[in-house]
Tab-separated table of N, CA and C in Angstrom:
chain	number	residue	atom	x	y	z
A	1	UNK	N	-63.534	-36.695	147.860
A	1	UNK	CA	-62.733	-37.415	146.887
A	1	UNK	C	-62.973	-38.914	147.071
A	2	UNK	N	-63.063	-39.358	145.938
A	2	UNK	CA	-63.834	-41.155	146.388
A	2	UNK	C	-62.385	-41.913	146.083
A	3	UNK	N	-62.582	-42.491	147.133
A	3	UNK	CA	-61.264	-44.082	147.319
A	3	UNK	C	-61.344	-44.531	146.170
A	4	UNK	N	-60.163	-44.807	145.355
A	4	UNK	CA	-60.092	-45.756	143.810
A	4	UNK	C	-59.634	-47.011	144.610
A	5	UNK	N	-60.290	-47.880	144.248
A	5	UNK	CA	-60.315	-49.536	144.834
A	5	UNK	C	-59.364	-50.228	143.719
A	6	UNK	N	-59.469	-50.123	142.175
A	6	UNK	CA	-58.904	-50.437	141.413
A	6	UNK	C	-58.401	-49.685	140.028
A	7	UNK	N	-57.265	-49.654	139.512
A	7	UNK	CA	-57.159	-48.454	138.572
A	7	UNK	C	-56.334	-49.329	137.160
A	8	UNK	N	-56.814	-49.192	135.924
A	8	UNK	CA	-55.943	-49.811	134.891
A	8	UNK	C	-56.050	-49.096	134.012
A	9	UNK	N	-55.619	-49.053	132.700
A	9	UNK	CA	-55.541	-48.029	131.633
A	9	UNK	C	-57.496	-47.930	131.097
A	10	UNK	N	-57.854	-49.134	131.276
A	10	UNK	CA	-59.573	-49.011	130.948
A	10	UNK	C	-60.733	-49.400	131.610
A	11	UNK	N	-60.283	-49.433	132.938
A	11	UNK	CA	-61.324	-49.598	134.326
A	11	UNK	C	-60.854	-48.724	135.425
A	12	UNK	N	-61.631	-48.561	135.607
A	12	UNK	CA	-61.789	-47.298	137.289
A	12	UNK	C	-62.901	-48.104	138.325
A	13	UNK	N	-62.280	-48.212	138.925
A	13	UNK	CA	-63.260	-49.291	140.362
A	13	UNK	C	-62.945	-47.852	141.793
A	14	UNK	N	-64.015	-46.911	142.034
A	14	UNK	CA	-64.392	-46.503	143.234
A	14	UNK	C	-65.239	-46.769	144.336
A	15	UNK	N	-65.490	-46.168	145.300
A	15	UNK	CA	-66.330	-46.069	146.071
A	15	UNK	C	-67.695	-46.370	145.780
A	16	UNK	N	-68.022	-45.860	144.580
A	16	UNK	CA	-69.573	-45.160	144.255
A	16	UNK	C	-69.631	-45.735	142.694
A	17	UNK	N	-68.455	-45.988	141.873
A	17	UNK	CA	-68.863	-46.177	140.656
A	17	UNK	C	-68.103	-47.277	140.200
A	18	UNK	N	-68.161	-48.466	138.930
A	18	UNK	CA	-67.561	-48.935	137.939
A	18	UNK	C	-67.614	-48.689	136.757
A	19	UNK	N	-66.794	-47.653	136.668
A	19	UNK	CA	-66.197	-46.718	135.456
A	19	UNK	C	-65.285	-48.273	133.802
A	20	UNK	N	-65.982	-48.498	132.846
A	20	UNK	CA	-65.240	-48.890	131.885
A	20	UNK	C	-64.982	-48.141	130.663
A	21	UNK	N	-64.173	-48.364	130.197
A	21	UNK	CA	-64.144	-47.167	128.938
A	21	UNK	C	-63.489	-47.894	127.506
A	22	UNK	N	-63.548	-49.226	127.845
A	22	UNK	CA	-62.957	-49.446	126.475
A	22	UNK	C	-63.980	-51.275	126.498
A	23	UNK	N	-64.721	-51.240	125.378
A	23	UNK	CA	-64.662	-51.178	123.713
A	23	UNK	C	-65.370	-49.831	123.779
A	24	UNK	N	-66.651	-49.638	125.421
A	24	UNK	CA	-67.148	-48.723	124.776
A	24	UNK	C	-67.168	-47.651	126.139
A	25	UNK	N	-67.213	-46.482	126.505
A	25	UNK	CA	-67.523	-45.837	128.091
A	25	UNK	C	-68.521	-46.260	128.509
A	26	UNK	N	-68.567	-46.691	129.980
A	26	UNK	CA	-69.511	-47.132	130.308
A	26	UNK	C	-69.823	-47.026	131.688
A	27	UNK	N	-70.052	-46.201	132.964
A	27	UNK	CA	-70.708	-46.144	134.267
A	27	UNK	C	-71.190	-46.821	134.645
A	28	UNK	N	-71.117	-47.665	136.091
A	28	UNK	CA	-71.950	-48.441	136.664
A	28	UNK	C	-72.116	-47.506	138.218
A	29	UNK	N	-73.199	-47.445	138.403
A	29	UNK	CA	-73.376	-46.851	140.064
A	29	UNK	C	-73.170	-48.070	140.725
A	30	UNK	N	-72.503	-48.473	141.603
A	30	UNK	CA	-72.536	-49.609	142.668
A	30	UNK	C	-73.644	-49.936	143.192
A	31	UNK	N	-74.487	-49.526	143.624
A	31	UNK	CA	-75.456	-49.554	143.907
A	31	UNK	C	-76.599	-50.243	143.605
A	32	UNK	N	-76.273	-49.839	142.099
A	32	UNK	CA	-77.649	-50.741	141.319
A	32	UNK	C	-76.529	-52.178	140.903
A	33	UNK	N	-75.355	-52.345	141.367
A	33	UNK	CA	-74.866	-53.480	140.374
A	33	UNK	C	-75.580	-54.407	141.422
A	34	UNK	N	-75.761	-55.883	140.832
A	34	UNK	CA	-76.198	-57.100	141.600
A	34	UNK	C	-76.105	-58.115	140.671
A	35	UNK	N	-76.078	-59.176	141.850
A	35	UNK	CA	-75.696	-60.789	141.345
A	35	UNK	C	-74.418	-60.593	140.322
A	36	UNK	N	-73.629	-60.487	140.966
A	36	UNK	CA	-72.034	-60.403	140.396
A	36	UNK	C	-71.745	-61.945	140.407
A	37	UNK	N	-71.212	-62.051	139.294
A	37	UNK	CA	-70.490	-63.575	139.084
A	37	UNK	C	-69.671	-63.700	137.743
A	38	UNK	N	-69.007	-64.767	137.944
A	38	UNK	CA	-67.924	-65.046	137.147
A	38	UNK	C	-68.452	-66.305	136.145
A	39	UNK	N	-67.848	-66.119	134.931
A	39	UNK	CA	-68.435	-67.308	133.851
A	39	UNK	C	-67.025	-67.331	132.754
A	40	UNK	N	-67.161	-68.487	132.518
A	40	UNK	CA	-66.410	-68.496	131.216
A	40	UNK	C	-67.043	-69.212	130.200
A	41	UNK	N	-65.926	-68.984	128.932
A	41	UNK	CA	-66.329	-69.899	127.836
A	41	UNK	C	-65.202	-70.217	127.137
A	42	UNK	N	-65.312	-71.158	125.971
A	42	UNK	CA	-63.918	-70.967	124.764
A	42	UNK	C	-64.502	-70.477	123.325
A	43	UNK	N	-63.483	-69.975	123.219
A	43	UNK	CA	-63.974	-69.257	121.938
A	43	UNK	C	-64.126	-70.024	120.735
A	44	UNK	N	-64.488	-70.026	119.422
A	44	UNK	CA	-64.899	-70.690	118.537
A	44	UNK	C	-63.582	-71.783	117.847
A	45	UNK	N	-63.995	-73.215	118.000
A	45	UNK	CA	-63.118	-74.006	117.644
A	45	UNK	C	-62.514	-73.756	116.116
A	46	UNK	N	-61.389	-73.761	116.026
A	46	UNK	CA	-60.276	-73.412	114.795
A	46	UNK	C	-60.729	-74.360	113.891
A	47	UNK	N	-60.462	-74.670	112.937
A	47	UNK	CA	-61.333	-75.515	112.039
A	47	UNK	C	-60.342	-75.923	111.453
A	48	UNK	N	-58.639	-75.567	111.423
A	48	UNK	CA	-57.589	-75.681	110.494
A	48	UNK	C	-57.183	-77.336	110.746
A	49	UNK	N	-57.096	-77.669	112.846
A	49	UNK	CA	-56.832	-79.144	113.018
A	49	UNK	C	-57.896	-79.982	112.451
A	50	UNK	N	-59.278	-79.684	112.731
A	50	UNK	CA	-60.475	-80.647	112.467
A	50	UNK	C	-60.333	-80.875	110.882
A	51	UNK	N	-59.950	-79.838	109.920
A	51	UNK	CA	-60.098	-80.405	108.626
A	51	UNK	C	-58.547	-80.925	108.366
A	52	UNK	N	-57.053	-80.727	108.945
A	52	UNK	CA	-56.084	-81.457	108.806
A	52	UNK	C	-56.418	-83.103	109.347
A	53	UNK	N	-57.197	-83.431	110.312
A	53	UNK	CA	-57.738	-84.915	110.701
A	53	UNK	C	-58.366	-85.471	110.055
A	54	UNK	N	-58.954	-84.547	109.236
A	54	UNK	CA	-59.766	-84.781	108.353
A	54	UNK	C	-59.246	-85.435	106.516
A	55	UNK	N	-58.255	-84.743	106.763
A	55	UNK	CA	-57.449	-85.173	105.132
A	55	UNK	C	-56.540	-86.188	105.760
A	56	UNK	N	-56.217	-86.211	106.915
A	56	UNK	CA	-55.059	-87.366	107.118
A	56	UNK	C	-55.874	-88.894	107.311
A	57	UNK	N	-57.442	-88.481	107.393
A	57	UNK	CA	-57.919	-90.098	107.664
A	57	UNK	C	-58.569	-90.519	106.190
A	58	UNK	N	-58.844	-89.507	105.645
A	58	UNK	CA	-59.288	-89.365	104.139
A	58	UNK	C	-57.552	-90.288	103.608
A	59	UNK	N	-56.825	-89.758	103.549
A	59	UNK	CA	-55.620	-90.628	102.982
A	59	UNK	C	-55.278	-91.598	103.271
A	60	UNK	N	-55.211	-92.008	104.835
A	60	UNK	CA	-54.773	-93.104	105.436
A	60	UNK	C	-56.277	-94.177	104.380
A	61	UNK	N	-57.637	-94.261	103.915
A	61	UNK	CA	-57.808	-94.586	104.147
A	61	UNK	C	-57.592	-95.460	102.284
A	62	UNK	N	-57.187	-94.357	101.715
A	62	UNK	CA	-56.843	-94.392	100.352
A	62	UNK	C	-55.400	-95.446	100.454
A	63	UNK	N	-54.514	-95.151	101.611
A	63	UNK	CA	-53.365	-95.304	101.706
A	63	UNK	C	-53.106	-96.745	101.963
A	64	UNK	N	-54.438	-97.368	103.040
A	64	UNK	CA	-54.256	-98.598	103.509
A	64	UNK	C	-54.932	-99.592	102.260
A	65	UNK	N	-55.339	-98.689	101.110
A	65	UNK	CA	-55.934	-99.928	99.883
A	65	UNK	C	-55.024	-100.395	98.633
A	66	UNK	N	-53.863	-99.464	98.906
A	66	UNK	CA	-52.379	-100.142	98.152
A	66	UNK	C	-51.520	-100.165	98.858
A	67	UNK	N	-51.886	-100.932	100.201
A	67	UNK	CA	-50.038	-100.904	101.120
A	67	UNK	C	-50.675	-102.497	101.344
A	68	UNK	N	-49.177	-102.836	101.432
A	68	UNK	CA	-48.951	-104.511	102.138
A	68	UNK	C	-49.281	-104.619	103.605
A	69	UNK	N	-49.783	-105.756	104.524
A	69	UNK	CA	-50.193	-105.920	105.546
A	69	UNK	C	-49.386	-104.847	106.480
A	70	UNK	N	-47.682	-104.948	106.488
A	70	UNK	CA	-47.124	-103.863	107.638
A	70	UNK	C	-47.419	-102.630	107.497
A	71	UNK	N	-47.695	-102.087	106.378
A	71	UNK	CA	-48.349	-100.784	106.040
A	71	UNK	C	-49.437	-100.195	106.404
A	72	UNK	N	-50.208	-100.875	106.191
A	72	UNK	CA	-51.417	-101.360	106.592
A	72	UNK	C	-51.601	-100.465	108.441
A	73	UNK	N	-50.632	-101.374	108.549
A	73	UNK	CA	-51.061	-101.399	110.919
A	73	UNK	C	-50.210	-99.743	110.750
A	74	UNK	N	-49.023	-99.582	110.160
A	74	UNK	CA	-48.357	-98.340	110.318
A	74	UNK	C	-49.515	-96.986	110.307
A	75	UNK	N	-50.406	-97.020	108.796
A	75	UNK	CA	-51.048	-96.198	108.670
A	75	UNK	C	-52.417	-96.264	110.109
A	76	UNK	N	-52.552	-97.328	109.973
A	76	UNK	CA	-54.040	-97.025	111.042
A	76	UNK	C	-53.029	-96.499	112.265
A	77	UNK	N	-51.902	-96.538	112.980
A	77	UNK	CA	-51.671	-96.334	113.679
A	77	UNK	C	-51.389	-94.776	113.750
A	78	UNK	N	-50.953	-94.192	112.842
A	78	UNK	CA	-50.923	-93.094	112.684
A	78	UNK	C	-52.518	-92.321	112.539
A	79	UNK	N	-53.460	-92.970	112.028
A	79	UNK	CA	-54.650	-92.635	111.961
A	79	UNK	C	-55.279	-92.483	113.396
A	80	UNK	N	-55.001	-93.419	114.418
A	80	UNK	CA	-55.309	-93.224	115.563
A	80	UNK	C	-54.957	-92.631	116.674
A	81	UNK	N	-53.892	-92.076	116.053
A	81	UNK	CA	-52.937	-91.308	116.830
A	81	UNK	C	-53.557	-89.385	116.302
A	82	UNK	N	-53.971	-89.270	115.350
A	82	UNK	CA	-54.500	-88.093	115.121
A	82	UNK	C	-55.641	-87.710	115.777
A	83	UNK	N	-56.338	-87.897	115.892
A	83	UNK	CA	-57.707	-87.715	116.641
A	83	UNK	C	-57.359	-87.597	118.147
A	84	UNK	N	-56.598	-88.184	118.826
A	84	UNK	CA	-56.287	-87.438	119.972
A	84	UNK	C	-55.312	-86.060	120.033
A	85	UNK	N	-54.469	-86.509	118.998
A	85	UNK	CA	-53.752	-85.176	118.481
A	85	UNK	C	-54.384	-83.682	118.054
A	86	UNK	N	-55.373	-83.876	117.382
A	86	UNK	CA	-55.722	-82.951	116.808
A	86	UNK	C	-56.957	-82.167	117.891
A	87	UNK	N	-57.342	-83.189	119.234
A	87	UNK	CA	-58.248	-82.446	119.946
A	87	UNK	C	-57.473	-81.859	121.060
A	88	UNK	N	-56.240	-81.879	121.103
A	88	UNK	CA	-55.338	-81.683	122.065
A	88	UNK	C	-55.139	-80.267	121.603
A	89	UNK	N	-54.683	-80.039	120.402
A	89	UNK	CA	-54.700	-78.809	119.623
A	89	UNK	C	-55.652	-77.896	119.925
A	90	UNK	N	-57.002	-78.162	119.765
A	90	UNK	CA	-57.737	-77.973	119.625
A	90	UNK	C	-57.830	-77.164	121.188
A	91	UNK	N	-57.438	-77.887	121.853
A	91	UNK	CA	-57.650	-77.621	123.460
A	91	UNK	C	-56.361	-76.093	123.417
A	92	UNK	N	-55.850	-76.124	122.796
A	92	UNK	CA	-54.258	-75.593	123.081
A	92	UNK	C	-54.792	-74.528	122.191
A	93	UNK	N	-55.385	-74.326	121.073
A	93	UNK	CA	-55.382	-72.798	120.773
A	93	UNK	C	-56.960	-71.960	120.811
A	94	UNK	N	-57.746	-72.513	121.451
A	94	UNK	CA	-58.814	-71.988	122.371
A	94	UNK	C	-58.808	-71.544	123.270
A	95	UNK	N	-58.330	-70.013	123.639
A	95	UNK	CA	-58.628	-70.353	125.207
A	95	UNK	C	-59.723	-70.076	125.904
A	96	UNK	N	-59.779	-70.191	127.382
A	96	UNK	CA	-61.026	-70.161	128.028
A	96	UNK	C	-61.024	-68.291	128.152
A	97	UNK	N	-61.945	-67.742	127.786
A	97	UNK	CA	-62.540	-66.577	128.155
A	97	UNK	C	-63.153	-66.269	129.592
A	98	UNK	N	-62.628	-65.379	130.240
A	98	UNK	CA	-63.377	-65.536	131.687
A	98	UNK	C	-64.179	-63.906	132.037
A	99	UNK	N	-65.337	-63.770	132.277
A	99	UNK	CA	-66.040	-62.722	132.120
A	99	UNK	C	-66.727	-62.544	133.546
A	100	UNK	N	-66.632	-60.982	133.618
A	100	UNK	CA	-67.257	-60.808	134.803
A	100	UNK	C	-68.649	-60.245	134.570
A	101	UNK	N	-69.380	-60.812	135.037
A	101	UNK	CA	-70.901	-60.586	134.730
A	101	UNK	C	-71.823	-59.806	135.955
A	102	UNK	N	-72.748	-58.878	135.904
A	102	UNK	CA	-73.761	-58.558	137.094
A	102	UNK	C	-74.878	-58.167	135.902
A	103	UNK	N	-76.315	-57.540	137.230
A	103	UNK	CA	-77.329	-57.330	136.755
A	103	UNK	C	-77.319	-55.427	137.138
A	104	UNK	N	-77.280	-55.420	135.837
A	104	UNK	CA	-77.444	-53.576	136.389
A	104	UNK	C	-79.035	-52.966	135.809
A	105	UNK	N	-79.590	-52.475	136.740
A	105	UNK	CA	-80.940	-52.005	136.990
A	105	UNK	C	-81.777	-52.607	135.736
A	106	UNK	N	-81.953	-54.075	135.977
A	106	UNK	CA	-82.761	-55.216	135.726
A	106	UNK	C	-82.218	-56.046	134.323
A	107	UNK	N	-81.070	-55.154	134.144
A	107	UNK	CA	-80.437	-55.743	132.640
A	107	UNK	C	-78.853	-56.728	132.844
A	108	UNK	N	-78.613	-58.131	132.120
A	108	UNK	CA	-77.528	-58.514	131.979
A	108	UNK	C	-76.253	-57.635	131.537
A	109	UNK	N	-75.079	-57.573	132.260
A	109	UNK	CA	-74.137	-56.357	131.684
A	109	UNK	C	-73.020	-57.157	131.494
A	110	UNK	N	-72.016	-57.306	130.988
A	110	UNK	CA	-70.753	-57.798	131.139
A	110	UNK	C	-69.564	-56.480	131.596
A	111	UNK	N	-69.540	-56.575	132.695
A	111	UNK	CA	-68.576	-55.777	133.565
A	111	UNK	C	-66.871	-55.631	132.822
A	112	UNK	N	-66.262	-57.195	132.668
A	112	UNK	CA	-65.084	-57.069	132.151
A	112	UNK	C	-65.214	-58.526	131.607
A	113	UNK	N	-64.105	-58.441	130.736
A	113	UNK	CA	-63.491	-59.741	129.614
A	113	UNK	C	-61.958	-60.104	129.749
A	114	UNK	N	-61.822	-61.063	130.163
A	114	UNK	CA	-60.134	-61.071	129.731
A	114	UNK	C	-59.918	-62.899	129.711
A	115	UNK	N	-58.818	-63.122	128.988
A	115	UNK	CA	-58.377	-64.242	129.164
A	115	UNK	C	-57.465	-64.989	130.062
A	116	UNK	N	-57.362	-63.685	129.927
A	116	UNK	CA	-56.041	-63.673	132.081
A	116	UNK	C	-57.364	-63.678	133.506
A	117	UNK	N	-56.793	-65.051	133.843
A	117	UNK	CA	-58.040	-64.650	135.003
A	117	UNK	C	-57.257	-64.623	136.339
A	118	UNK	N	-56.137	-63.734	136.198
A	118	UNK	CA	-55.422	-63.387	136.889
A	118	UNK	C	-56.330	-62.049	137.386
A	119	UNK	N	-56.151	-61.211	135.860
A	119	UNK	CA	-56.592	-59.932	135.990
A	119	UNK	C	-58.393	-59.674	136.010
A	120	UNK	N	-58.769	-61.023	135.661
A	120	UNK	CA	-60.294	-60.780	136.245
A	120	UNK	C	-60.002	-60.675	137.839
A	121	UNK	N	-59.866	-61.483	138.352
A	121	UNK	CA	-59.617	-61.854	140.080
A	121	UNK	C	-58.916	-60.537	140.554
A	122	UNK	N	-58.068	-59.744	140.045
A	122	UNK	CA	-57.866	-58.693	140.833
A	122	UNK	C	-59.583	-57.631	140.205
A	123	UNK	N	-59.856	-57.244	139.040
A	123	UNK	CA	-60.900	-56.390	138.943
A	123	UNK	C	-62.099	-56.815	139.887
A	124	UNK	N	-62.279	-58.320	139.976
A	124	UNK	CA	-63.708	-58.875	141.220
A	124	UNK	C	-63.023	-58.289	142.371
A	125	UNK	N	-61.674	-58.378	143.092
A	125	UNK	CA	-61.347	-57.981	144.528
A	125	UNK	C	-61.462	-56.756	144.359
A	126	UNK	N	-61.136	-55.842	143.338
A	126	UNK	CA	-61.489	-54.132	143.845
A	126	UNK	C	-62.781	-54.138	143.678
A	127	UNK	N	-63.510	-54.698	143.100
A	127	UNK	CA	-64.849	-54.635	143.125
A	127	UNK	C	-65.417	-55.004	144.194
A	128	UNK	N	-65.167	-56.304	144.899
A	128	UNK	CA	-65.781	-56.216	145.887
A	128	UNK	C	-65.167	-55.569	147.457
A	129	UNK	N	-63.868	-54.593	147.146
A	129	UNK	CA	-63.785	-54.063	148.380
A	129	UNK	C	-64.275	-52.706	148.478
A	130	UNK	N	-64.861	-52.527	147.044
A	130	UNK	CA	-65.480	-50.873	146.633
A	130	UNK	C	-67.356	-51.553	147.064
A	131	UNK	N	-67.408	-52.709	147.083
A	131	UNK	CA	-68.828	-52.345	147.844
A	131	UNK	C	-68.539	-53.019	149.295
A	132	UNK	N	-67.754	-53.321	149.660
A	132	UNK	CA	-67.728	-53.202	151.604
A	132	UNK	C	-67.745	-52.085	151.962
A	133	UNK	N	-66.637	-51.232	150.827
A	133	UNK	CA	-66.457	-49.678	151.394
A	133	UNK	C	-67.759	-48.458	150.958
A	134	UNK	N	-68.422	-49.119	150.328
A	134	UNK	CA	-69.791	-48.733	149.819
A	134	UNK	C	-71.186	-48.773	151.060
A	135	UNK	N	-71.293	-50.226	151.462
A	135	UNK	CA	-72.122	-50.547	152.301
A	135	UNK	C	-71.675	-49.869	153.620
A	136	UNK	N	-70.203	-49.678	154.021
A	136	UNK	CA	-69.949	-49.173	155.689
A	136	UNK	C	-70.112	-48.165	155.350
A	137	UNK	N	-69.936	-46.780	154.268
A	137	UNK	CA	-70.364	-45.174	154.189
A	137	UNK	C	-72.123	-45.173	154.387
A	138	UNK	N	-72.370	-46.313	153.583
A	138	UNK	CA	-74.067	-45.965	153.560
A	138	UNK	C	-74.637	-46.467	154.637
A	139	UNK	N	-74.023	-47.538	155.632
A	139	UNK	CA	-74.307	-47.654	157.129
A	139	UNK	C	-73.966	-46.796	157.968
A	140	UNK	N	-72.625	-46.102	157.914
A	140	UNK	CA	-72.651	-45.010	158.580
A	140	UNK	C	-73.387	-43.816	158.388
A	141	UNK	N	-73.673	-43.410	156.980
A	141	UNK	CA	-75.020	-42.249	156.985
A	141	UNK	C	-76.345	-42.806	157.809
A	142	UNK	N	-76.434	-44.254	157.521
A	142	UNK	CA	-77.851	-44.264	157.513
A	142	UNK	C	-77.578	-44.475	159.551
A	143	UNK	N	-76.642	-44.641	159.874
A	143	UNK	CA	-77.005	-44.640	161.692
A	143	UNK	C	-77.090	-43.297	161.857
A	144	UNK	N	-76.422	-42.180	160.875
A	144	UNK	CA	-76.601	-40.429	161.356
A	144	UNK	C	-77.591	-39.840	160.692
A	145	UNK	N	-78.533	-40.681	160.193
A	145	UNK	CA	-80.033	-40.241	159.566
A	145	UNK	C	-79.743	-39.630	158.395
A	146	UNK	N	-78.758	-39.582	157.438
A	146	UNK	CA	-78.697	-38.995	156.141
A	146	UNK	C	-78.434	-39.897	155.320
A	147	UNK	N	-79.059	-41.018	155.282
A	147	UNK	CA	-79.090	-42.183	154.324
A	147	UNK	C	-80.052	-41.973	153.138
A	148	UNK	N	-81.158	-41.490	153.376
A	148	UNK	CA	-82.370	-41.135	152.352
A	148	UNK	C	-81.499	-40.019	151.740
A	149	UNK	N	-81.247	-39.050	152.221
A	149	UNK	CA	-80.529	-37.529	151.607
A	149	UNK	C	-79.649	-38.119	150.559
A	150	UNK	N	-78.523	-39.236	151.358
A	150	UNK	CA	-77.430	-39.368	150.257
A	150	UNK	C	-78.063	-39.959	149.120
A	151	UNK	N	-79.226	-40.741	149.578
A	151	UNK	CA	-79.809	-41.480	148.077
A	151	UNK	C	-80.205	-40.318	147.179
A	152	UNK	N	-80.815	-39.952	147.498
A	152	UNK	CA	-81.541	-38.359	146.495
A	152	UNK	C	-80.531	-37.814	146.066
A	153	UNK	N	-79.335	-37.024	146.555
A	153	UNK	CA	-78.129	-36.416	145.973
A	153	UNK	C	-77.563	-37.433	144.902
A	154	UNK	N	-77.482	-38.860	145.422
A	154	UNK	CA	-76.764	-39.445	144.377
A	154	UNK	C	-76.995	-39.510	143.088
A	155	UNK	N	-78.587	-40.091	143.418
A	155	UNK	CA	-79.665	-39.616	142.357
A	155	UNK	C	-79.645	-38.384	140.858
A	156	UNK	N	-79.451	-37.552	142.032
A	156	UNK	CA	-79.409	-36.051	141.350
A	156	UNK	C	-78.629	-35.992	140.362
A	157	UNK	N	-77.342	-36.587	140.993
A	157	UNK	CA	-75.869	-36.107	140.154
A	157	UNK	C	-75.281	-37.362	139.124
């Protein structure tokens, strides 16, 4: 019966495998996984603030060619005040994507996705205590000479 290292409604982290099953099923033998690492990104900028900055400097600029001098400083001030506003936004409904990435038998894979990198950081720790507990079974076969055997069986099945 193989040690479950990590268990959630759509990852299975054992001994021997990284089991995913949602967008699509998917098996990883431990074995072949390599160069595990973590990456992020943000997802595609909203376009709703960039074109609201966009009509408010478009007006201000309509706005400052029939206002009197105090009008005038009011609007640019408000004009300059958007553009930090609107990239702040910008910052605030993007978030960072954090992905767990390896190389499985010579191909880029994406292991897991989440925006919680809470719950990446626990899926990398069962992951990497399912290959300590990986490497000490296959050091202990291989000091009792059935290291080649277990490779071939694994193989097999």
């Amino acid at each position: 019966m193989p040690n479950v290292f990590y268990q959630d409604r759509d990852i299975v982290i054992t001994d021997d495998v990284f089991a995913v099953w949602k967008p699509e099923p998917q098996v990883y033998d431990l074995e072949a996984l390599q160069d595990l690492r973590i990456e992020h990104s943000r997802r595609a900028i909203p376009t709703v603030p960039l074109v609201a900055g966009a009509l408010v400097t478009v007006g201000a600029v309509a706005g400052i060619s029939i206002t009197d001098r105090p009008g005038q400083f009011m609007i640019a001030a408000a004009v300059l005040s958007v553009s930090p506003f609107s990239g702040r936004v910008v910052r605030i409904f993007t978030p960072v994507v954090w992905f767990l990435r390896a190389t499985y038998a010579g191909a880029g894979v994406t292991l897991f996705a989440s925006s919680n990198a809470i719950a990446l950081l626990r899926v990398r720790r069962g992951l990497m205590r399912a290959f300590a507990a990986s490497a000490a079974s296959v050091e202990r076969l291989d000091r009792g000479g059935y290291a080649e055997e277990y490779r071939q069986l694994n193989a097999l099945l």
